[in-house]
PDB file of C-alpha atoms in Angstrom:
ATOM      1  CA  UNK A 525     107.198 114.912 119.680  1.00 92.00           C
ATOM      2  CA  UNK A 526     108.860 116.790 122.586  1.00 92.00           C
ATOM      3  CA  UNK A 527     110.975 119.816 121.672  1.00 92.00           C
ATOM      4  CA  UNK A 528     114.357 118.300 123.159  1.00 93.00           C
ATOM      5  CA  UNK A 529     113.778 115.255 120.955  1.00 94.00           C
ATOM      6  CA  UNK A 530     113.200 117.332 117.548  1.00 93.00           C
ATOM      7  CA  UNK A 531     116.294 119.534 118.534  1.00 93.00           C
ATOM      8  CA  UNK A 532     118.447 116.150 118.917  1.00 93.00           C
ATOM      9  CA  UNK A 533     117.183 115.031 115.473  1.00 91.00           C
ATOM     10  CA  UNK A 534     118.195 118.454 113.899  1.00 92.00           C
ATOM     11  CA  UNK A 535     121.591 118.330 115.598  1.00 91.00           C
ATOM     12  CA  UNK A 536     122.233 114.801 114.351  1.00 89.00           C
ATOM     13  CA  UNK A 537     121.264 116.046 110.625  1.00 86.00           C
ATOM     14  CA  UNK A 538     123.610 119.108 110.871  1.00 86.00           C
ATOM     15  CA  UNK A 539     126.461 116.703 111.931  1.00 86.00           C
ATOM     16  CA  UNK A 540     125.888 114.771 108.552  1.00 78.00           C
ATOM     17  CA  UNK A 541     126.536 118.297 106.763  1.00 70.00           C
ATOM     18  CA  UNK A 542     122.885 119.457 106.575  1.00 74.00           C
ATOM     19  CA  UNK A 543     122.858 123.196 106.460  1.00 68.00           C
ATOM     20  CA  UNK A 544     119.379 124.784 107.181  1.00 71.00           C
ATOM     21  CA  UNK A 545     120.173 127.783 105.215  1.00 57.00           C
ATOM     22  CA  UNK A 546     117.973 130.583 103.490  1.00 50.00           C
ATOM     23  CA  UNK A 547     117.209 128.331 100.445  1.00 57.00           C
ATOM     24  CA  UNK A 548     116.117 125.231 102.689  1.00 63.00           C
ATOM     25  CA  UNK A 549     113.347 124.469 105.032  1.00 79.00           C
ATOM     26  CA  UNK A 550     114.037 126.347 108.294  1.00 82.00           C
ATOM     27  CA  UNK A 551     114.489 124.608 111.671  1.00 87.00           C
ATOM     28  CA  UNK A 552     111.423 126.543 112.960  1.00 90.00           C
ATOM     29  CA  UNK A 553     109.178 124.966 110.545  1.00 92.00           C
ATOM     30  CA  UNK A 554     110.301 121.413 111.491  1.00 93.00           C
ATOM     31  CA  UNK A 555     110.001 122.138 115.163  1.00 94.00           C
ATOM     32  CA  UNK A 556     106.376 123.292 114.793  1.00 95.00           C
ATOM     33  CA  UNK A 557     105.566 120.484 112.378  1.00 96.00           C
ATOM     34  CA  UNK A 558     106.968 117.689 114.564  1.00 96.00           C
ATOM     35  CA  UNK A 559     105.397 119.201 117.756  1.00 96.00           C
ATOM     36  CA  UNK A 560     101.864 118.115 116.114  1.00 96.00           C
ATOM     37  CA  UNK A 561     103.160 114.680 115.506  1.00 96.00           C
ATOM     38  CA  UNK A 562     102.482 111.883 118.229  1.00 94.00           C
ATOM     39  CA  UNK A 563     105.361 109.872 119.506  1.00 89.00           C
ATOM     40  CA  UNK A 564     105.253 106.256 118.473  1.00 87.00           C
ATOM     41  CA  UNK A 565     102.846 106.781 115.563  1.00 92.00           C
ATOM     42  CA  UNK A 566     103.394 105.956 111.954  1.00 94.00           C
ATOM     43  CA  UNK A 567     103.270 108.861 109.543  1.00 96.00           C
ATOM     44  CA  UNK A 568     103.182 109.010 105.628  1.00 97.00           C
ATOM     45  CA  UNK A 569     105.004 112.102 104.754  1.00 97.00           C
ATOM     46  CA  UNK A 570     105.064 113.424 101.249  1.00 97.00           C
ATOM     47  CA  UNK A 571     107.895 115.941 100.719  1.00 95.00           C
ATOM     48  CA  UNK A 572     107.924 118.113  97.400  1.00 96.00           C
ATOM     49  CA  UNK A 573     111.338 119.868  97.285  1.00 87.00           C
ATOM     50  CA  UNK A 574     113.055 119.909 100.735  1.00 73.00           C
ATOM     51  CA  UNK A 575     116.777 119.767  99.890  1.00 75.00           C
ATOM     52  CA  UNK A 576     118.716 117.893 102.438  1.00 79.00           C
ATOM     53  CA  UNK A 577     115.750 117.334 105.025  1.00 84.00           C
ATOM     54  CA  UNK A 578     115.520 113.379 104.538  1.00 86.00           C
ATOM     55  CA  UNK A 579     118.458 113.286 106.697  1.00 87.00           C
ATOM     56  CA  UNK A 580     116.339 114.707 109.613  1.00 91.00           C
ATOM     57  CA  UNK A 581     113.552 112.346 108.943  1.00 91.00           C
ATOM     58  CA  UNK A 582     116.227 109.643 109.053  1.00 89.00           C
ATOM     59  CA  UNK A 583     117.399 110.747 112.461  1.00 90.00           C
ATOM     60  CA  UNK A 584     113.663 110.612 113.632  1.00 92.00           C
ATOM     61  CA  UNK A 585     113.346 107.186 112.547  1.00 90.00           C
ATOM     62  CA  UNK A 586     116.514 106.017 113.934  1.00 89.00           C
ATOM     63  CA  UNK A 587     115.985 107.454 117.325  1.00 89.00           C
ATOM     64  CA  UNK A 588     112.322 105.698 117.177  1.00 89.00           C
ATOM     65  CA  UNK A 589     110.451 108.707 117.879  1.00 90.00           C
ATOM     66  CA  UNK A 590     108.104 108.111 114.970  1.00 91.00           C
ATOM     67  CA  UNK A 591     107.691 105.422 112.379  1.00 92.00           C
ATOM     68  CA  UNK A 592     108.414 107.359 109.114  1.00 92.00           C
ATOM     69  CA  UNK A 593     107.376 106.323 105.440  1.00 94.00           C
ATOM     70  CA  UNK A 594     108.953 109.397 103.423  1.00 93.00           C
ATOM     71  CA  UNK A 595     108.128 110.076  99.648  1.00 94.00           C
ATOM     72  CA  UNK A 596     110.444 112.739  98.609  1.00 92.00           C
ATOM     73  CA  UNK A 597     110.220 114.220  95.149  1.00 93.00           C
ATOM     74  CA  UNK A 598     113.069 116.224  93.419  1.00 90.00           C
ATOM     75  CA  UNK A 599     113.531 117.857  90.116  1.00 89.00           C
ATOM     76  CA  UNK A 600     116.711 119.051  90.399  1.00 82.00           C
ATOM     77  CA  UNK A 601     119.226 116.419  88.911  1.00 76.00           C
ATOM     78  CA  UNK A 602     122.055 117.125  91.288  1.00 73.00           C
ATOM     79  CA  UNK A 603     119.808 116.683  94.260  1.00 72.00           C
ATOM     80  CA  UNK A 604     118.304 113.670  92.965  1.00 66.00           C
ATOM     81  CA  UNK A 605     121.475 111.982  92.057  1.00 70.00           C
ATOM     82  CA  UNK A 606     122.523 112.339  95.588  1.00 72.00           C
ATOM     83  CA  UNK A 607     119.625 110.294  96.862  1.00 69.00           C
ATOM     84  CA  UNK A 608     120.073 107.503  94.483  1.00 68.00           C
ATOM     85  CA  UNK A 609     121.334 104.156  96.388  1.00 63.00           C
ATOM     86  CA  UNK A 610     121.016 105.884  99.866  1.00 65.00           C
ATOM     87  CA  UNK A 611     120.064 103.569 102.660  1.00 66.00           C
ATOM     88  CA  UNK A 612     118.717 105.608 105.329  1.00 72.00           C
ATOM     89  CA  UNK A 613     117.960 104.473 108.859  1.00 66.00           C
ATOM     90  CA  UNK A 614     114.778 102.508 110.135  1.00 68.00           C
ATOM     91  CA  UNK A 615     112.154 104.269 108.029  1.00 67.00           C
ATOM     92  CA  UNK A 616     110.728 103.624 104.740  1.00 88.00           C
ATOM     93  CA  UNK A 617     112.344 106.016 102.508  1.00 88.00           C
ATOM     94  CA  UNK A 618     111.458 106.541  98.674  1.00 89.00           C
ATOM     95  CA  UNK A 619     112.902 109.125  96.322  1.00 89.00           C
ATOM     96  CA  UNK A 620     111.518 109.981  93.052  1.00 90.00           C
ATOM     97  CA  UNK A 621     113.453 112.452  90.249  1.00 91.00           C
ATOM     98  CA  UNK A 622     110.584 113.866  88.249  1.00 94.00           C
ATOM     99  CA  UNK A 623     111.168 116.624  85.496  1.00 95.00           C
ATOM    100  CA  UNK A 624     108.854 119.697  85.419  1.00 97.00           C
ATOM    101  CA  UNK A 625     106.310 120.515  82.974  1.00 97.00           C
ATOM    102  CA  UNK A 626     104.480 123.689  82.416  1.00 98.00           C
ATOM    103  CA  UNK A 627     100.502 124.086  82.119  1.00 98.00           C
ATOM    104  CA  UNK A 628      98.868 126.928  80.193  1.00 98.00           C
ATOM    105  CA  UNK A 629      96.562 129.140  82.293  1.00 98.00           C
ATOM    106  CA  UNK A 630      93.647 127.574  80.933  1.00 98.00           C
ATOM    107  CA  UNK A 631      95.140 124.048  81.891  1.00 98.00           C
ATOM    108  CA  UNK A 632      95.840 125.289  85.588  1.00 98.00           C
ATOM    109  CA  UNK A 633      92.162 126.544  85.860  1.00 98.00           C
ATOM    110  CA  UNK A 634      90.875 123.185  84.389  1.00 98.00           C
ATOM    111  CA  UNK A 635      92.985 121.205  87.134  1.00 98.00           C
ATOM    112  CA  UNK A 636      91.663 123.234  89.813  1.00 98.00           C
ATOM    113  CA  UNK A 637      88.176 122.739  88.696  1.00 98.00           C
ATOM    114  CA  UNK A 638      88.215 119.103  88.571  1.00 98.00           C
ATOM    115  CA  UNK A 639      90.434 117.996  91.446  1.00 98.00           C
ATOM    116  CA  UNK A 640      88.662 114.681  91.703  1.00 97.00           C
ATOM    117  CA  UNK A 641      89.876 113.566  88.534  1.00 97.00           C
ATOM    118  CA  UNK A 642      93.227 115.697  88.259  1.00 98.00           C
ATOM    119  CA  UNK A 643      95.433 112.837  89.486  1.00 97.00           C
ATOM    120  CA  UNK A 644      94.066 110.386  86.811  1.00 97.00           C
ATOM    121  CA  UNK A 645      94.433 112.764  83.894  1.00 97.00           C
ATOM    122  CA  UNK A 646      97.583 114.645  84.846  1.00 98.00           C
ATOM    123  CA  UNK A 647      99.623 112.937  82.122  1.00 97.00           C
ATOM    124  CA  UNK A 648      97.389 114.885  79.610  1.00 97.00           C
ATOM    125  CA  UNK A 649      98.389 118.310  80.648  1.00 98.00           C
ATOM    126  CA  UNK A 650     101.218 120.863  80.109  1.00 97.00           C
ATOM    127  CA  UNK A 651     104.458 120.783  78.129  1.00 97.00           C
ATOM    128  CA  UNK A 652     108.126 119.743  79.314  1.00 97.00           C
ATOM    129  CA  UNK A 653     110.239 122.327  80.861  1.00 97.00           C
ATOM    130  CA  UNK A 654     113.842 122.464  79.670  1.00 95.00           C
ATOM    131  CA  UNK A 655     116.331 121.654  82.202  1.00 92.00           C
ATOM    132  CA  UNK A 656     118.087 125.076  82.343  1.00 92.00           C
ATOM    133  CA  UNK A 657     114.877 126.615  83.406  1.00 92.00           C
ATOM    134  CA  UNK A 658     114.104 124.232  86.437  1.00 89.00           C
ATOM    135  CA  UNK A 659     115.467 126.618  89.097  1.00 87.00           C
ATOM    136  CA  UNK A 660     113.958 129.781  87.810  1.00 90.00           C
ATOM    137  CA  UNK A 661     112.180 131.466  90.705  1.00 89.00           C
ATOM    138  CA  UNK A 662     109.316 133.140  88.524  1.00 92.00           C
ATOM    139  CA  UNK A 663     108.500 130.187  86.056  1.00 94.00           C
ATOM    140  CA  UNK A 664     104.749 129.964  85.751  1.00 96.00           C
ATOM    141  CA  UNK A 665     102.282 126.924  86.247  1.00 98.00           C
ATOM    142  CA  UNK A 666     105.354 124.450  86.587  1.00 97.00           C
ATOM    143  CA  UNK A 667     104.912 121.134  88.611  1.00 98.00           C
ATOM    144  CA  UNK A 668     106.402 117.849  88.658  1.00 97.00           C
ATOM    145  CA  UNK A 669     105.657 115.467  85.407  1.00 97.00           C
ATOM    146  CA  UNK A 670     104.884 111.747  85.910  1.00 95.00           C
ATOM    147  CA  UNK A 671     103.621 112.430  89.466  1.00 94.00           C
ATOM    148  CA  UNK A 672     100.792 110.325  88.883  1.00 95.00           C
ATOM    149  CA  UNK A 673     103.075 107.230  88.584  1.00 95.00           C
ATOM    150  CA  UNK A 674     104.265 107.528  92.297  1.00 94.00           C
ATOM    151  CA  UNK A 675     102.335 104.774  94.246  1.00 94.00           C
ATOM    152  CA  UNK A 676     100.531 107.147  96.786  1.00 96.00           C
ATOM    153  CA  UNK A 677      97.238 105.280  97.992  1.00 96.00           C
ATOM    154  CA  UNK A 678      93.908 107.272  98.249  1.00 97.00           C
ATOM    155  CA  UNK A 679      93.656 109.174 101.630  1.00 97.00           C
ATOM    156  CA  UNK A 680      97.225 107.827 102.773  1.00 97.00           C
ATOM    157  CA  UNK A 681      99.347 111.225 103.077  1.00 98.00           C
ATOM    158  CA  UNK A 682      99.503 112.291 106.888  1.00 98.00           C
ATOM    159  CA  UNK A 683     101.947 115.241 106.079  1.00 98.00           C
ATOM    160  CA  UNK A 684     102.411 117.339 102.882  1.00 98.00           C
ATOM    161  CA  UNK A 685     105.578 119.334 103.021  1.00 97.00           C
ATOM    162  CA  UNK A 686     105.549 121.895 100.268  1.00 97.00           C
ATOM    163  CA  UNK A 687     108.983 123.199  99.257  1.00 93.00           C
ATOM    164  CA  UNK A 688     109.042 122.876  95.824  1.00 91.00           C
ATOM    165  CA  UNK A 689     108.959 123.441  92.861  1.00 94.00           C
ATOM    166  CA  UNK A 690     109.638 127.347  92.315  1.00 92.00           C
ATOM    167  CA  UNK A 691     106.856 129.682  90.886  1.00 95.00           C
ATOM    168  CA  UNK A 692     103.200 129.741  91.348  1.00 97.00           C
ATOM    169  CA  UNK A 693     102.722 126.151  90.062  1.00 97.00           C
ATOM    170  CA  UNK A 694     103.469 124.747  93.487  1.00 97.00           C
ATOM    171  CA  UNK A 695      99.606 125.461  94.127  1.00 98.00           C
ATOM    172  CA  UNK A 696      99.049 122.541  91.810  1.00 98.00           C
ATOM    173  CA  UNK A 697      99.868 120.090  94.521  1.00 98.00           C
ATOM    174  CA  UNK A 698      96.306 120.929  96.157  1.00 98.00           C
ATOM    175  CA  UNK A 699      94.185 119.656  93.195  1.00 98.00           C
ATOM    176  CA  UNK A 700      96.481 116.869  92.302  1.00 98.00           C
ATOM    177  CA  UNK A 701      96.587 115.471  95.710  1.00 98.00           C
ATOM    178  CA  UNK A 702      92.966 116.217  96.669  1.00 98.00           C
ATOM    179  CA  UNK A 703      92.316 112.557  97.049  1.00 97.00           C
ATOM    180  CA  UNK A 704      95.682 111.598  98.387  1.00 98.00           C
ATOM    181  CA  UNK A 705      95.876 113.861 101.292  1.00 98.00           C
ATOM    182  CA  UNK A 706      94.020 112.447 104.597  1.00 98.00           C
ATOM    183  CA  UNK A 707      91.162 114.630 105.619  1.00 96.00           C
ATOM    184  CA  UNK A 708      93.109 115.940 108.761  1.00 97.00           C
ATOM    185  CA  UNK A 709      96.587 116.123 107.117  1.00 98.00           C
ATOM    186  CA  UNK A 710      99.264 118.519 108.156  1.00 98.00           C
ATOM    187  CA  UNK A 711     100.266 120.918 105.404  1.00 98.00           C
ATOM    188  CA  UNK A 712     103.461 122.965 105.668  1.00 97.00           C
ATOM    189  CA  UNK A 713     104.161 125.395 102.968  1.00 96.00           C
ATOM    190  CA  UNK A 714     107.346 127.080 102.693  1.00 93.00           C
ATOM    191  CA  UNK A 715     107.703 130.542 101.295  1.00 92.00           C
ATOM    192  CA  UNK A 716     103.970 130.866 101.462  1.00 95.00           C
ATOM    193  CA  UNK A 717     103.616 134.509 100.599  1.00 94.00           C
ATOM    194  CA  UNK A 718     105.673 134.348  97.522  1.00 92.00           C
ATOM    195  CA  UNK A 719     102.356 133.533  95.637  1.00 96.00           C
ATOM    196  CA  UNK A 720      98.686 133.212  96.817  1.00 97.00           C
ATOM    197  CA  UNK A 721      99.435 129.409  97.927  1.00 97.00           C
ATOM    198  CA  UNK A 722      97.110 129.812 101.015  1.00 97.00           C
ATOM    199  CA  UNK A 723      94.111 131.237  98.982  1.00 98.00           C
ATOM    200  CA  UNK A 724      94.828 128.397  96.440  1.00 98.00           C
ATOM    201  CA  UNK A 725      94.543 125.861  99.299  1.00 98.00           C
ATOM    202  CA  UNK A 726      91.341 127.391 100.658  1.00 98.00           C
ATOM    203  CA  UNK A 727      89.814 127.181  97.366  1.00 98.00           C
ATOM    204  CA  UNK A 728      89.784 123.475  97.709  1.00 98.00           C
ATOM    205  CA  UNK A 729      89.988 122.497 101.638  1.00 98.00           C
ATOM    206  CA  UNK A 730      88.854 123.750 104.655  1.00 98.00           C
ATOM    207  CA  UNK A 731      91.675 124.319 106.858  1.00 97.00           C
ATOM    208  CA  UNK A 732      92.776 125.776 110.311  1.00 98.00           C
ATOM    209  CA  UNK A 733      96.135 127.662 110.599  1.00 98.00           C
ATOM    210  CA  UNK A 734      98.564 126.241 113.508  1.00 98.00           C
ATOM    211  CA  UNK A 735     101.590 128.556 113.063  1.00 96.00           C
ATOM    212  CA  UNK A 736     103.345 130.653 110.717  1.00 94.00           C
ATOM    213  CA  UNK A 737     106.564 132.541 110.445  1.00 91.00           C
ATOM    214  CA  UNK A 738     105.852 135.834 108.561  1.00 87.00           C
ATOM    215  CA  UNK A 739     109.495 137.547 109.000  1.00 81.00           C
ATOM    216  CA  UNK A 740     112.987 137.044 108.004  1.00 77.00           C
ATOM    217  CA  UNK A 741     114.551 134.810 105.667  1.00 77.00           C
ATOM    218  CA  UNK A 742     112.265 131.773 106.819  1.00 79.00           C
ATOM    219  CA  UNK A 743     108.749 132.255 105.825  1.00 89.00           C
ATOM    220  CA  UNK A 744     106.425 129.405 106.324  1.00 94.00           C
ATOM    221  CA  UNK A 745     102.752 128.482 107.265  1.00 97.00           C
ATOM    222  CA  UNK A 746     101.644 125.204 108.981  1.00 98.00           C
ATOM    223  CA  UNK A 747      98.096 124.321 108.751  1.00 98.00           C
ATOM    224  CA  UNK A 748      95.774 121.312 109.235  1.00 98.00           C
ATOM    225  CA  UNK A 749      93.003 120.367 107.002  1.00 98.00           C
ATOM    226  CA  UNK A 750      89.435 120.055 108.331  1.00 98.00           C
ATOM    227  CA  UNK A 751      87.618 118.947 105.179  1.00 96.00           C
ATOM    228  CA  UNK A 752      86.931 119.823 101.605  1.00 93.00           C
ATOM    229  CA  UNK A 753      85.041 122.490  99.864  1.00 86.00           C
TER     230      UNK A 753
END
């Protein structure tokens, strides 16, 4: 996509009330991501967290820049209720409210050691996280429960946007989605330096870094997968 087209979609999303603030995915991250997407192509995008960004992807689809199939997963009940009954644009938008569960350190290690089977056995791990702890920034080993019930086909995800949940458990996306990500998928990690997310990704995938923003309130990294370890 051309920068002027991306900026047009960002402006249209802001007119709908989207605020790309310090707790949301920054504009720069979306610009760098979309510059790597080819106009006219169809993309399956998996967004973990992401706040109000579906309005941006809606504009991308409405303007016919890309054909978008978005799977958006949210654990915050307030945000999740916002998307219920939404009918957005020309894309294919799927919204899922999933609570969080917390794994022990031993369970986390086991999931990373067995990425080929992690999706199939995910339901056997962890304990439910009380809702009042959902937004604690330092929660350990927490990730979305029941994510394996979402209909993601093997090797179907072109783009992974990793903007949730809070804490080091965000890395559990990598073993869980080991078989769902395309070999050349783009991965955008928000707040990439809060925990060793990049090191955890490298433990399972080969990757090339495309861009990063290491300073200020928006700290993100964009990479492309190049193979599996």
